[in-house]
């Protein structure tokens, strides 16, 4: 990713408010007036650049935020949505018709998995779930009906890493769209720069970073974003999961500090991962040399943002995992909560929470054990102090 620094791209955008404000003005309106009926028609048809009609179509603040996220991912365009799922589901529905197929990584966010596994068959769209780190299995699952190759750069919850360049080559060869959910690795990896066609984020996580809202975005070519927003057959437009302007304003403000936060999340997670690994615990973190795809992510990443804030620890069984999480919360080391990317460390046992949509046998097959705790490491100022306190909790529970 030489010469592409996503944080600089965000910084280079200069927005002013209506009265010279340092933040762009929020247009607190769902509908817009026109001086001429003809312009209204042209706007509806998408032929009146700069005119707004109705805020499900677009609104000034949503366009500001979308533009900043497109700059961050290095795509021509982007469109924000009311949640991450509100970005994922329309992309899939836009790209697939009845009879089409998807080849997807088997370790993906539980909601995405549930949508592909349980809902898409209602429209006769079939998904093949594969180990995305094995290109030969990916190729084997592709057939003449395949339209999408789907993965997460760093997967939820197992932190498997997809080799985006390699997958982009496979996608190109078979004329598929490579759709990448980059929620776990904003700034660290820029999938579109490595050949992905569509990049999705749940803004709910690191990008917003304050656990006060859900949100999503699709970053892609102008043509694809236009397709998604088409008033006659655009899935984002017609499914209607539009972000509210007040929220896009607050997310844009939080985006301004993403680079600083990511560096601290990464620093803290690397610190804890190394310490716990040295202590003999079963830690998975892409920054550790022991991670099976350490070299793959190192090759793809923008090094200054580090290996991200997500880490897993296997403490053996669910009882131990639950006891540890409760104790850590009592000691104010973090919250027993799903989601990620907060200033405070968040932890949950994915097998019984965010990945519970995945049947137990399949969880086992993909290596999701019930003693696994997923950590989103926070922005703690003194991470050695945090480490000592976490270690004490583990010692009290005889984890080591
Ligand atoms: N993608 C990933 C990797 C996630 O972890 C999540 C939520 O946990 C989503 C997508 C869905 O995002 P949202 O909850 O904003 O709809």
XYZ file of N, CA and C and ligand atoms in Angstrom, residues 81-88 107-112 150 152-157 181-185 200-205 213-217 310 338-340 354 374, ligand 1:
145
model
N -25.008 4.177 5.842
C -26.283 3.529 6.126
C -26.505 3.510 7.638
N -27.701 3.088 8.021
C -28.084 3.180 9.433
C -27.377 2.166 10.320
N -26.776 1.127 9.739
C -26.027 0.134 10.527
C -25.103 -0.610 9.577
N -24.210 -1.420 10.157
C -23.346 -2.248 9.316
C -24.178 -3.239 8.506
N -25.151 -3.868 9.147
C -26.012 -4.807 8.410
C -26.802 -4.073 7.324
N -27.100 -2.800 7.586
C -27.789 -1.969 6.589
C -26.892 -1.630 5.407
N -25.620 -1.958 5.499
C -24.699 -1.817 4.358
C -24.488 -3.177 3.686
N -24.345 -4.219 4.514
C -24.022 -5.550 3.984
C -25.182 -6.127 3.165
N -15.661 -17.822 8.628
C -15.573 -17.090 9.893
C -15.853 -15.620 9.619
N -17.122 -15.283 9.764
C -17.557 -13.900 9.566
C -18.506 -13.556 10.707
N -18.842 -12.302 10.818
C -19.762 -11.844 11.853
C -21.063 -12.676 11.809
N -21.559 -13.061 12.984
C -22.719 -13.945 13.076
C -23.953 -13.452 12.340
N -24.179 -12.144 12.333
C -25.359 -11.594 11.641
C -25.242 -11.772 10.126
N -24.046 -11.558 9.608
C -23.819 -11.735 8.163
C -24.002 -13.205 7.801
N -16.838 -13.190 -0.703
C -17.080 -12.348 0.472
C -16.151 -12.729 1.624
N -14.067 -11.011 5.500
C -13.678 -9.913 6.394
C -12.151 -9.873 6.386
N -11.556 -8.689 6.326
C -10.092 -8.599 6.273
C -9.502 -9.343 7.465
N -9.960 -8.962 8.648
C -9.622 -9.687 9.877
C -10.960 -10.148 10.430
N -11.107 -11.462 10.589
C -12.464 -11.977 10.772
C -12.941 -11.951 12.221
N -14.233 -11.821 12.339
C -14.932 -11.824 13.617
C -15.478 -13.221 13.865
N -15.132 -13.923 14.897
C -14.306 -13.506 16.024
C -12.898 -14.108 15.993
N -15.504 -6.882 4.204
C -15.901 -6.169 5.426
C -14.616 -5.835 6.181
N -14.327 -4.547 6.284
C -13.041 -4.094 6.867
C -13.215 -3.527 8.280
N -14.311 -3.916 8.940
C -14.667 -3.343 10.245
C -13.567 -3.470 11.293
N -12.839 -4.607 11.296
C -11.826 -4.835 12.335
C -10.501 -4.137 12.034
N -10.324 -3.633 10.830
C -8.991 -3.123 10.478
C -9.025 -1.797 9.712
N -16.830 -2.617 3.005
C -17.934 -2.299 3.921
C -17.366 -2.099 5.324
N -17.990 -1.205 6.076
C -17.665 -1.086 7.503
C -18.945 -1.043 8.314
N -18.878 -1.639 9.505
C -19.828 -1.262 10.540
C -19.171 -0.070 11.230
N -19.772 1.105 11.055
C -19.198 2.317 11.681
C -19.387 2.298 13.188
N -20.286 1.418 13.622
C -20.583 1.217 15.046
C -19.327 0.988 15.879
N -18.274 0.466 15.261
C -17.117 -0.046 15.974
C -16.013 1.022 16.056
N -23.774 4.772 18.911
C -24.702 4.631 17.781
C -24.306 3.435 16.916
N -25.234 2.950 16.123
C -24.890 2.012 15.061
C -24.814 2.793 13.744
N -24.061 2.269 12.805
C -23.934 2.920 11.505
C -23.142 2.027 10.575
N -23.237 2.295 9.273
C -22.496 1.485 8.308
C -22.130 2.297 7.085
N -21.293 1.717 6.245
C -20.925 2.392 4.994
C -20.544 1.357 3.938
N -8.073 -5.959 18.296
C -8.815 -7.176 18.630
C -7.868 -8.330 18.957
N -20.871 -6.983 24.111
C -20.500 -7.232 22.712
C -20.045 -5.901 22.111
N -19.768 -5.936 20.822
C -19.276 -4.780 20.072
C -17.789 -4.532 20.365
N -17.258 -3.503 19.754
C -15.808 -3.278 19.789
C -15.476 -1.846 19.413
N -22.034 -13.076 19.998
C -22.034 -12.521 18.638
C -21.958 -13.568 17.531
N -13.354 -12.934 23.327
C -12.918 -11.939 22.351
C -12.748 -10.602 23.072
N -19.385 -6.638 10.391
C -18.672 -6.976 11.482
C -17.281 -7.509 11.317
C -19.239 -6.855 12.751
O -18.516 -7.197 13.839
C -20.571 -6.353 12.869
C -21.234 -6.203 14.183
O -20.813 -6.718 15.177
C -21.268 -6.025 11.711
C -20.639 -6.162 10.494
C -22.670 -5.518 11.759
O -22.680 -4.166 12.074
P -23.907 -3.430 12.795
O -24.062 -4.042 14.141
O -23.467 -2.006 12.807
O -25.115 -3.649 11.943
